[in-house]
Coordinates of C-alpha atoms in Angstrom, one line a residue:
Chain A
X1 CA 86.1 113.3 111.3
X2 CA 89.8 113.9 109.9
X3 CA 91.5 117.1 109.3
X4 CA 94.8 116.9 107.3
X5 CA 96.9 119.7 107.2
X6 CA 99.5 120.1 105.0
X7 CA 102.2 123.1 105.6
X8 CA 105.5 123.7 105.6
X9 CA 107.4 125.3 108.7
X10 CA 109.2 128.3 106.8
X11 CA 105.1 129.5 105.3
X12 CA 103.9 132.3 107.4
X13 CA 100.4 131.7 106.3
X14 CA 100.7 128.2 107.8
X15 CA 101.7 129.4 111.3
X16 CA 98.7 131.6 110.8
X17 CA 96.1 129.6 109.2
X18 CA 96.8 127.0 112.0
X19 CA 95.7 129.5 114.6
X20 CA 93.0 130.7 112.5
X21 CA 91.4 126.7 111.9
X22 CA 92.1 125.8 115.6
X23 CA 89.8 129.0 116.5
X24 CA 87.3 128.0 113.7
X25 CA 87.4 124.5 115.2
X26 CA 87.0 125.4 118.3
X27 CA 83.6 127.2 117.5
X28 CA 82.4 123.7 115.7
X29 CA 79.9 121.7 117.8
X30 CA 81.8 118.2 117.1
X31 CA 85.4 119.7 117.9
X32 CA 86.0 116.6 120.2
X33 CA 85.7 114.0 117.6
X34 CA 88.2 115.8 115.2
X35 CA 91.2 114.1 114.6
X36 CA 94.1 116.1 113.0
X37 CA 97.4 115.3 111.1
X38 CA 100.0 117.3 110.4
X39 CA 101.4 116.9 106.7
X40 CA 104.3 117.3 104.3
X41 CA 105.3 120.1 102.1
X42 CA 107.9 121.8 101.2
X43 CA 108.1 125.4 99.8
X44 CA 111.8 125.0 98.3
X45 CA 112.6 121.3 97.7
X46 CA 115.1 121.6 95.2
X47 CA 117.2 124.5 98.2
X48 CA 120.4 122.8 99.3
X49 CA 120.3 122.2 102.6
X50 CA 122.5 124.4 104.5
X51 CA 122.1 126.9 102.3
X52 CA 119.9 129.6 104.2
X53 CA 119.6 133.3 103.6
X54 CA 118.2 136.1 105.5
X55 CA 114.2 136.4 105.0
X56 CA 114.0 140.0 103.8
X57 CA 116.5 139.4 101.4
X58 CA 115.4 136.2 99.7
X59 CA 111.6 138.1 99.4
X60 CA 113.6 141.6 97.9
X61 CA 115.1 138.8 95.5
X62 CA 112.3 137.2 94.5
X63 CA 109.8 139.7 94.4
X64 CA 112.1 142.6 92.6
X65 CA 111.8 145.0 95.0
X66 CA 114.1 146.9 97.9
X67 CA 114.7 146.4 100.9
X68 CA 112.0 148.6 102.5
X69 CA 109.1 147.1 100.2
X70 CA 110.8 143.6 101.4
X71 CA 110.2 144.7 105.1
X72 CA 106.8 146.2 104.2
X73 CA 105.6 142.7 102.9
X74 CA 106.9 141.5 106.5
X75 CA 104.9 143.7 108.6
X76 CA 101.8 143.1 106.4
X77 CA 102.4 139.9 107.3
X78 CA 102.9 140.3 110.7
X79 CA 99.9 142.7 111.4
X80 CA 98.1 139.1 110.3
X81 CA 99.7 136.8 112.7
X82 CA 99.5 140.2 115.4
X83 CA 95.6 140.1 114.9
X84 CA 95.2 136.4 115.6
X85 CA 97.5 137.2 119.4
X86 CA 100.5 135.0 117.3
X87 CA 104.7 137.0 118.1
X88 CA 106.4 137.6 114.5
X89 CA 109.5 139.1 114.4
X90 CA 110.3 140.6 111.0
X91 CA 113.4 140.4 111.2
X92 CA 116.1 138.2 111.8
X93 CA 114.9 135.1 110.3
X94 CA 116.0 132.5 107.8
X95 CA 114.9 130.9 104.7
X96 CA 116.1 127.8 103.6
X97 CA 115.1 123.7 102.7
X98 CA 112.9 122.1 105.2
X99 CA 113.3 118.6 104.7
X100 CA 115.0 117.8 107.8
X101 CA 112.2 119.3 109.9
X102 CA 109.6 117.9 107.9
X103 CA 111.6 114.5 108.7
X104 CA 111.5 115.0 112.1
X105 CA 108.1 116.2 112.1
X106 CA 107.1 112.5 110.7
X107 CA 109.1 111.1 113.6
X108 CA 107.3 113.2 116.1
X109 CA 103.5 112.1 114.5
X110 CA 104.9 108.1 115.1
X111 CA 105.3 109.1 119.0
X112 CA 102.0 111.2 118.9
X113 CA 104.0 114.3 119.9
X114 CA 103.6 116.2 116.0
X115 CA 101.2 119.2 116.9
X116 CA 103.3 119.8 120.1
X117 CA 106.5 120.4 118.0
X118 CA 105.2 122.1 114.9
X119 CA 103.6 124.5 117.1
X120 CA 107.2 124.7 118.8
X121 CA 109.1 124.8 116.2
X122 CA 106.6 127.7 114.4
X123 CA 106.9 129.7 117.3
X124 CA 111.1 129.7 117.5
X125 CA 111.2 130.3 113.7
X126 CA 108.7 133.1 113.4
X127 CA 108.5 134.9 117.1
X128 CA 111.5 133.7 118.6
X129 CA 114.2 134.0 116.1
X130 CA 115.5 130.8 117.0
X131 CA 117.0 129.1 113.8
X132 CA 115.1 125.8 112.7
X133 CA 118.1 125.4 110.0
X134 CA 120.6 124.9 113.2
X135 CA 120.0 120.6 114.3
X136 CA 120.8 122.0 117.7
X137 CA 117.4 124.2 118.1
X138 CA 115.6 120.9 116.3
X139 CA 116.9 118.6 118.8
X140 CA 116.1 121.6 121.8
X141 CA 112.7 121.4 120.2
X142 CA 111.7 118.4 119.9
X143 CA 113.0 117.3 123.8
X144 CA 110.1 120.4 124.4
X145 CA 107.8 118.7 122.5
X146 CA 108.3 115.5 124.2
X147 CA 111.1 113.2 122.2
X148 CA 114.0 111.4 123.3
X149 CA 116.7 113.1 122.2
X150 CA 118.5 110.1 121.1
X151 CA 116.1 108.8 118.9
X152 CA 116.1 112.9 117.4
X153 CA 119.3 112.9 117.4
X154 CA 119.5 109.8 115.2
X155 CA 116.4 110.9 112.6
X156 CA 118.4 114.1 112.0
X157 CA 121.9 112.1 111.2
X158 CA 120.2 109.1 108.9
X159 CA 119.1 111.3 105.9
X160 CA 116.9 108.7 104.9
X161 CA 114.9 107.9 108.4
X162 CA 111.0 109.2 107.6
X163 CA 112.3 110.8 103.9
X164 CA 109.7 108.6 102.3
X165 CA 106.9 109.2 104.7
X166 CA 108.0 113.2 103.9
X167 CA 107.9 111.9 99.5
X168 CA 104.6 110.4 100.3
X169 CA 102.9 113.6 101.6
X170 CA 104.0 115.5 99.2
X171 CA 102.9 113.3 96.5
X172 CA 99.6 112.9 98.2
X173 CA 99.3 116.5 98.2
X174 CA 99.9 116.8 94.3
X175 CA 97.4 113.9 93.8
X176 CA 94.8 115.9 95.6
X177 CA 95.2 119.1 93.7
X178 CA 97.1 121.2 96.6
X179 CA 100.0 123.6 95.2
X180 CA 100.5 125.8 97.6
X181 CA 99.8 125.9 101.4
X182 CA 98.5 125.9 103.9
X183 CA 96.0 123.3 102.5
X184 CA 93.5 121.2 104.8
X185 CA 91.5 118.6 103.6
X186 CA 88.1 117.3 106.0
X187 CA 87.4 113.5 105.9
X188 CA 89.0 113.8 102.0
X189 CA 85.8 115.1 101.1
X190 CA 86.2 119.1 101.0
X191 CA 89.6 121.0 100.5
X192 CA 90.5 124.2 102.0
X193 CA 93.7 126.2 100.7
X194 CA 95.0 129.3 102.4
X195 CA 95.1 130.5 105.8
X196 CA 91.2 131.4 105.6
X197 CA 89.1 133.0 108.1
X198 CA 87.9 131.3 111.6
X199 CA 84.5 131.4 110.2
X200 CA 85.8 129.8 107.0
X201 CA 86.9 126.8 108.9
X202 CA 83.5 126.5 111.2
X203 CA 81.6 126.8 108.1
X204 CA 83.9 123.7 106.0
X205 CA 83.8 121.2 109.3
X206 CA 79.8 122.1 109.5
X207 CA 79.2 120.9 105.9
X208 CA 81.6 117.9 105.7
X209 CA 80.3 116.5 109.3
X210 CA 76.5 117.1 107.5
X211 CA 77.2 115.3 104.4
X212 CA 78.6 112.0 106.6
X213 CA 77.4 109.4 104.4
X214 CA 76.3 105.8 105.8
X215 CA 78.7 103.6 105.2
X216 CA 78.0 100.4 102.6
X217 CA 78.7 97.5 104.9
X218 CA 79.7 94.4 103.1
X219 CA 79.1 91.4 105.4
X220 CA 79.0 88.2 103.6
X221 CA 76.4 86.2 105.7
X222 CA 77.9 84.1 108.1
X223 CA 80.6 86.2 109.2
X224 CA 83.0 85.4 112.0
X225 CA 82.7 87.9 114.6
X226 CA 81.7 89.0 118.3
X227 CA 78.8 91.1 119.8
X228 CA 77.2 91.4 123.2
X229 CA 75.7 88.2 122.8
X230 CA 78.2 85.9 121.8
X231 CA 80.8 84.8 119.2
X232 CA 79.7 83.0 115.7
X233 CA 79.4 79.8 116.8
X234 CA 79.8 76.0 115.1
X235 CA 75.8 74.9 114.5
X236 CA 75.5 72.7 117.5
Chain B
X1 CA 93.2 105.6 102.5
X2 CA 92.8 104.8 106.1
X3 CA 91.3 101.7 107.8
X4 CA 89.7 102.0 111.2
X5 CA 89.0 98.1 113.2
X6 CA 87.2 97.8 116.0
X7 CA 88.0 95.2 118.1
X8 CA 88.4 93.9 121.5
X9 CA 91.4 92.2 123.0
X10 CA 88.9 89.5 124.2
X11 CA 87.3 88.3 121.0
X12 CA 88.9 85.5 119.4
X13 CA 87.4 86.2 115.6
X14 CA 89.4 90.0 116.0
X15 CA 92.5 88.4 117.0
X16 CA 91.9 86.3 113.5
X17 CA 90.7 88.7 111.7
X18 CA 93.7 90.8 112.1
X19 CA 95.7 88.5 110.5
X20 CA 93.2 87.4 107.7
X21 CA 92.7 91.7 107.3
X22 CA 96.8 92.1 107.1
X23 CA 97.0 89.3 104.7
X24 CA 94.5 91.0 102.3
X25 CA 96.2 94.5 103.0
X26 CA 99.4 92.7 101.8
X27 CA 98.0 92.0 98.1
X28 CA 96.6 95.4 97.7
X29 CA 98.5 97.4 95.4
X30 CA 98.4 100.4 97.2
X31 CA 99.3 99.1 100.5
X32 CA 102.0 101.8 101.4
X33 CA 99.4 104.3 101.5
X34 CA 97.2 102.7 103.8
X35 CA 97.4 104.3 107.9
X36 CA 95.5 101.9 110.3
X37 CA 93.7 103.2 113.3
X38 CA 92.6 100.7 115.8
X39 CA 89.4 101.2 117.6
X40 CA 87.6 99.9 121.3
X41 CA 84.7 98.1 121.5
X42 CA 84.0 96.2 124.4
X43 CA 81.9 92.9 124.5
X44 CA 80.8 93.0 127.9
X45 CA 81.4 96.5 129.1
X46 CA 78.9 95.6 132.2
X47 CA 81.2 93.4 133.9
X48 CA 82.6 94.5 137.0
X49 CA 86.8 94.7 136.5
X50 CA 88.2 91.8 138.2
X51 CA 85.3 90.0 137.5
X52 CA 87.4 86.9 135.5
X53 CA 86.2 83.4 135.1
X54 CA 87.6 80.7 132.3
X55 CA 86.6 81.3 128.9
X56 CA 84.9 77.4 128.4
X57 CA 83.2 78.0 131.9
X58 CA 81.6 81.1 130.4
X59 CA 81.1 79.8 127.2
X60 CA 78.9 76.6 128.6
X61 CA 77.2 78.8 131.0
X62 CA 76.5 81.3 128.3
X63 CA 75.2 79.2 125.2
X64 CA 73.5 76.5 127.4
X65 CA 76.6 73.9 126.7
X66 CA 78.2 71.5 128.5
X67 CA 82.0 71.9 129.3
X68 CA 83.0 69.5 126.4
X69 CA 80.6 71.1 123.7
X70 CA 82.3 74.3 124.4
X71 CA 85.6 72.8 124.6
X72 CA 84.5 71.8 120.9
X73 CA 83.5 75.2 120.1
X74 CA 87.0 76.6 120.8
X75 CA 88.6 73.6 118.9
X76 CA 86.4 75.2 115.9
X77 CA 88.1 78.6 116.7
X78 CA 91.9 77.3 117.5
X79 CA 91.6 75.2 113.9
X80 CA 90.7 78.8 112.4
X81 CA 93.2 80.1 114.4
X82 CA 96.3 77.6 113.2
X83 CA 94.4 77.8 109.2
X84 CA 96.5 81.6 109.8
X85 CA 99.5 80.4 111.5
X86 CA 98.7 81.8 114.8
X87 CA 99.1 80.1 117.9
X88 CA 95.7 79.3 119.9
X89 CA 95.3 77.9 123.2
X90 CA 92.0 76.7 123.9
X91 CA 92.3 76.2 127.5
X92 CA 93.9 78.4 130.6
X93 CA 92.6 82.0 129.2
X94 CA 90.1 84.2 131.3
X95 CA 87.4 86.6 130.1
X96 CA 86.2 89.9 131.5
X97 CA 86.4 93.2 131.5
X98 CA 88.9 95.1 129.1
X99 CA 88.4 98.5 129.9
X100 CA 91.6 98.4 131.2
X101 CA 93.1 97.4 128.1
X102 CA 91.6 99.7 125.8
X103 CA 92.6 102.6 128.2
X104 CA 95.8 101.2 127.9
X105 CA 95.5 100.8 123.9
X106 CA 94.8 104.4 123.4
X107 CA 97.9 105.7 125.1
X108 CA 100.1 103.2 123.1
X109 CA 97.7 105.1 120.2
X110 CA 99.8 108.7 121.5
X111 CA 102.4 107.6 121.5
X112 CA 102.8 106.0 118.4
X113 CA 102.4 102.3 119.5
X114 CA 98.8 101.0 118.9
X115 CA 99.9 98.2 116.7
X116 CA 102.3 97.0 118.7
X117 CA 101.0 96.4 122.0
X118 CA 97.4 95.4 120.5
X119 CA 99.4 92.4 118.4
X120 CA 101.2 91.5 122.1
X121 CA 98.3 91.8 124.1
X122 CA 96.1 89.5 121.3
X123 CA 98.9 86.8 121.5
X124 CA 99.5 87.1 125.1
X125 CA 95.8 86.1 125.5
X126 CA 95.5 83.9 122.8
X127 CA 98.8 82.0 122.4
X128 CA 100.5 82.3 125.5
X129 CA 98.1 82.0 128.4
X130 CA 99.4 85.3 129.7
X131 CA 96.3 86.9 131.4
X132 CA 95.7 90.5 130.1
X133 CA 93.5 91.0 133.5
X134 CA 96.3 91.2 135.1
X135 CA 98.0 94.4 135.4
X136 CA 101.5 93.4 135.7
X137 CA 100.9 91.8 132.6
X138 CA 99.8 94.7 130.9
X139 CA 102.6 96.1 132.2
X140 CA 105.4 93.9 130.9
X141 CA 103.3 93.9 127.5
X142 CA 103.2 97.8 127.3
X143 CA 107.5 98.2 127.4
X144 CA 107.5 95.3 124.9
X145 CA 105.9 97.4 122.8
X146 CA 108.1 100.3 123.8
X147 CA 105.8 102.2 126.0
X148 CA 107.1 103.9 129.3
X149 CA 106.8 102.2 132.2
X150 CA 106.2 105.0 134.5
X151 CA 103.5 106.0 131.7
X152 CA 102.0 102.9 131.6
X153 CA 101.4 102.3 135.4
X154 CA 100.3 106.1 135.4
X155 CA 97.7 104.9 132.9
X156 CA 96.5 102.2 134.6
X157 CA 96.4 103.7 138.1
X158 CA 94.2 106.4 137.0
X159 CA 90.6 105.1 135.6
X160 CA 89.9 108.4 134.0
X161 CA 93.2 108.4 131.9
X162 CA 92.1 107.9 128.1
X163 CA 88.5 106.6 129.7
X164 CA 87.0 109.1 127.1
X165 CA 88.6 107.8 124.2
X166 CA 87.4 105.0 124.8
X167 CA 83.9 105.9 125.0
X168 CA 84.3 108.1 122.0
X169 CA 85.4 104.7 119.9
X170 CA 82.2 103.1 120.9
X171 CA 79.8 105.7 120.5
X172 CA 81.2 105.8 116.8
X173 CA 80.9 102.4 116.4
X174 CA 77.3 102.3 117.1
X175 CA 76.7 105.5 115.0
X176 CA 78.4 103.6 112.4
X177 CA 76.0 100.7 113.0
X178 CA 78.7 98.4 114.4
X179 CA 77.1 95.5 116.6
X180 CA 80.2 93.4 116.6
X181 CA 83.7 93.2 115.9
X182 CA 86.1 92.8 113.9
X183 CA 84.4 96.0 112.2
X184 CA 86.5 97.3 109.1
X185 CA 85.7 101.0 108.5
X186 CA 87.4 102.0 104.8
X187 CA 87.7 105.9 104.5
X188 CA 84.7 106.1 106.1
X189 CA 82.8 104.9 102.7
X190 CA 82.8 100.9 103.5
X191 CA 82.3 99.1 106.3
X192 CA 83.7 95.0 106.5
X193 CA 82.0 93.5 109.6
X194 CA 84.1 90.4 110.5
X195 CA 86.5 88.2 110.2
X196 CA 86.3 87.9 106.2
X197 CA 88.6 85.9 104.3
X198 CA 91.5 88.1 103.4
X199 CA 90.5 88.1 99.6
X200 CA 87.6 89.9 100.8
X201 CA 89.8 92.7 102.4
X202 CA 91.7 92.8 99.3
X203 CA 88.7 93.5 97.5
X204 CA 87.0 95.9 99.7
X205 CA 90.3 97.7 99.3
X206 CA 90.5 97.9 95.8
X207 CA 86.9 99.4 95.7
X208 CA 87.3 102.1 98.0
X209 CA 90.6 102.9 96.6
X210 CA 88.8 103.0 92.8
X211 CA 85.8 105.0 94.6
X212 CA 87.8 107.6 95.7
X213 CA 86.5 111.2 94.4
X214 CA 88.1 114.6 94.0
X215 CA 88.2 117.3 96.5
X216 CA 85.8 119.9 96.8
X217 CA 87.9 122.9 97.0
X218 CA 87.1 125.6 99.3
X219 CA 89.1 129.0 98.3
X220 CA 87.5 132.3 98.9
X221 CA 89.6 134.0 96.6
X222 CA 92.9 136.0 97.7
X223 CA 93.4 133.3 100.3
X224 CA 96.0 133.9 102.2
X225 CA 99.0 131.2 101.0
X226 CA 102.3 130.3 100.2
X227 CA 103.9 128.3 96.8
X228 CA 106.8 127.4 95.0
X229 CA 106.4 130.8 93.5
X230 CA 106.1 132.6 96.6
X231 CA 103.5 133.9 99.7
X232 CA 100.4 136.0 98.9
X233 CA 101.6 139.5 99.3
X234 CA 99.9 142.8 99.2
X235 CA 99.7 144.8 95.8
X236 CA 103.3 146.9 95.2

């Protein structure tokens, strides 16, 4: 079975929802033949890059309201990612275009290293205060997570290296009826948007493994191929 | 849409089929969104490793032939073979176990490089008379296709490493009801067992494609998400 996931790095509810379906996957009986990918999405497309502000002040902003009810948001937020063991700081953090990482992300899935730098990169942006706007934490990252740093190095400076694999998640996404995240889909049978419960999770991979269909095998007699006993063969 | 092929390095009508399945991909109109996944399946996982002999010695001894009727037989292949431009040499190559190979295969798979090494090890076997029983073979194939040494030897030193995911492949395929390879699974809706002409690919493609249905959405309401418009936040 395949689990797509698609998020965006600066969504809280992704960092949390991806701890919340890795504990309600790890409660479902067929955990070990899960596959998961990591997808694209970005909250702010249309953000310059570069152009970061302060968390608490882009929420007071776009919400309408002070300061205080900005930070309050935060630690409703955080009491979430507390309760599911996940570090949030509330402060200190930045909001800005994600492109890049979502670029590198794409680079780290074609080396098989993308859930070991997205959970990186989660944990400097939300409980480390590490800035994933600043190319110098990415390329920090994704040596933790396992890249060369040349080829990083190189992704990040060629604006267009993995930018369409980044287009074609996101148009994938819109296709499939996600607009916001985070949004999983199971074997592109069932969708599940939001950072739901555990249980929520168990209950989805339970139903799509069930309703595995056989597949319709189209074998037009006299097929060339190999088993255990041989190889088609020339009539003798 | 992703395809999953079984296959084994050591069958002749995978090697083929490969091409004649990439050919049809190549006339399908949605080919960029296509992700391949490349599956094990051995044909004679009950040979002991190092256990080699020439493949028109086992093919005489195995359908009851003598030396120049199977020498025929691989003729038939090798003109099958050259039909798709690929080379085929139908004396010098070895069969046996490719446990090996598929353990191999699957950390090429991590790290990004399944393709890659599966297309070298195929035409190291088939065109070049480069035997993939031999580990420093495997070796020299694995940095071609931009593996780590060090990695790779690891890999092959240790006969647990990636022995599950092996396994794992072949228990699917018989769950799938795959007896022999090539076997094309299409979104896990169609299966293509064999080497089909690549117009058959193309078509299988296009149905699968047209088949596919919308998402079942799974939102407890309130769900905890983020959009363009913002992150779910508690009531002011």
């Amino acid at each position: 079975m395949r689990v797509e996931i698609w998020s965006d790095i600066a969504c809280p509810w992704c960092y949390i929802g991806k701890k919340r379906f890795e504990d309600g996957l790890a409660a479902f009986t067929h955990r070990d033949e899960v596959e998961i990918v990591h997808r694209s999405f970005e909250l702010d497309p249309n953000r310059a890059k570069g152009d970061t502000a302060p968390v608490i002040d882009m929420l007071a902003k776009k919400y309408g309201r002070t300061l205080d009810e900005a930070r309050a948001m935060e630690e409703h937020v955080a009491s979430n990612a507390h309760a599911e063991g996940l570090g949030y700081c509330t402060e200190g953090r930045d909001h800005g275009n994600t492109f890049d990482i979502h670029r590198l992300l794409h680079l780290a899935k074609a080396r098989g290293r993308q859930d070991e730098l997205l959970s990186l990169a989660y944990r400097a942006n939300f409980a480390e205060e590490r800035s994933v706007f600043d190319s110098e934490v990415l390329i920090t990252l994704a040596v933790e997570a396992g890249l060369d740093e040349t080829e990083a190095r190189a992704t990040l400076a060629d604006e267009n290296a993995y930018a369409e694999d980044v287009r074609a998640d996101e148009r994938e996404a819109a296709e499939l009826g996600a607009t916001g995240v985070p949004f999983f889909v199971l074997d592109r049978k069932y969708g599940v948007s939001g950072g739901q419960p555990a249980e929520v999770f168990t209950q989805a991979l339970q139903q799509a493994w069930g309703e595995r269909s056989p597949l319709k095998v189209i074998d037009q007699g006299g097929a060339d191929a190999c088993g255990p006993d041989g190889c088609a063969v020339p009539q003798a």
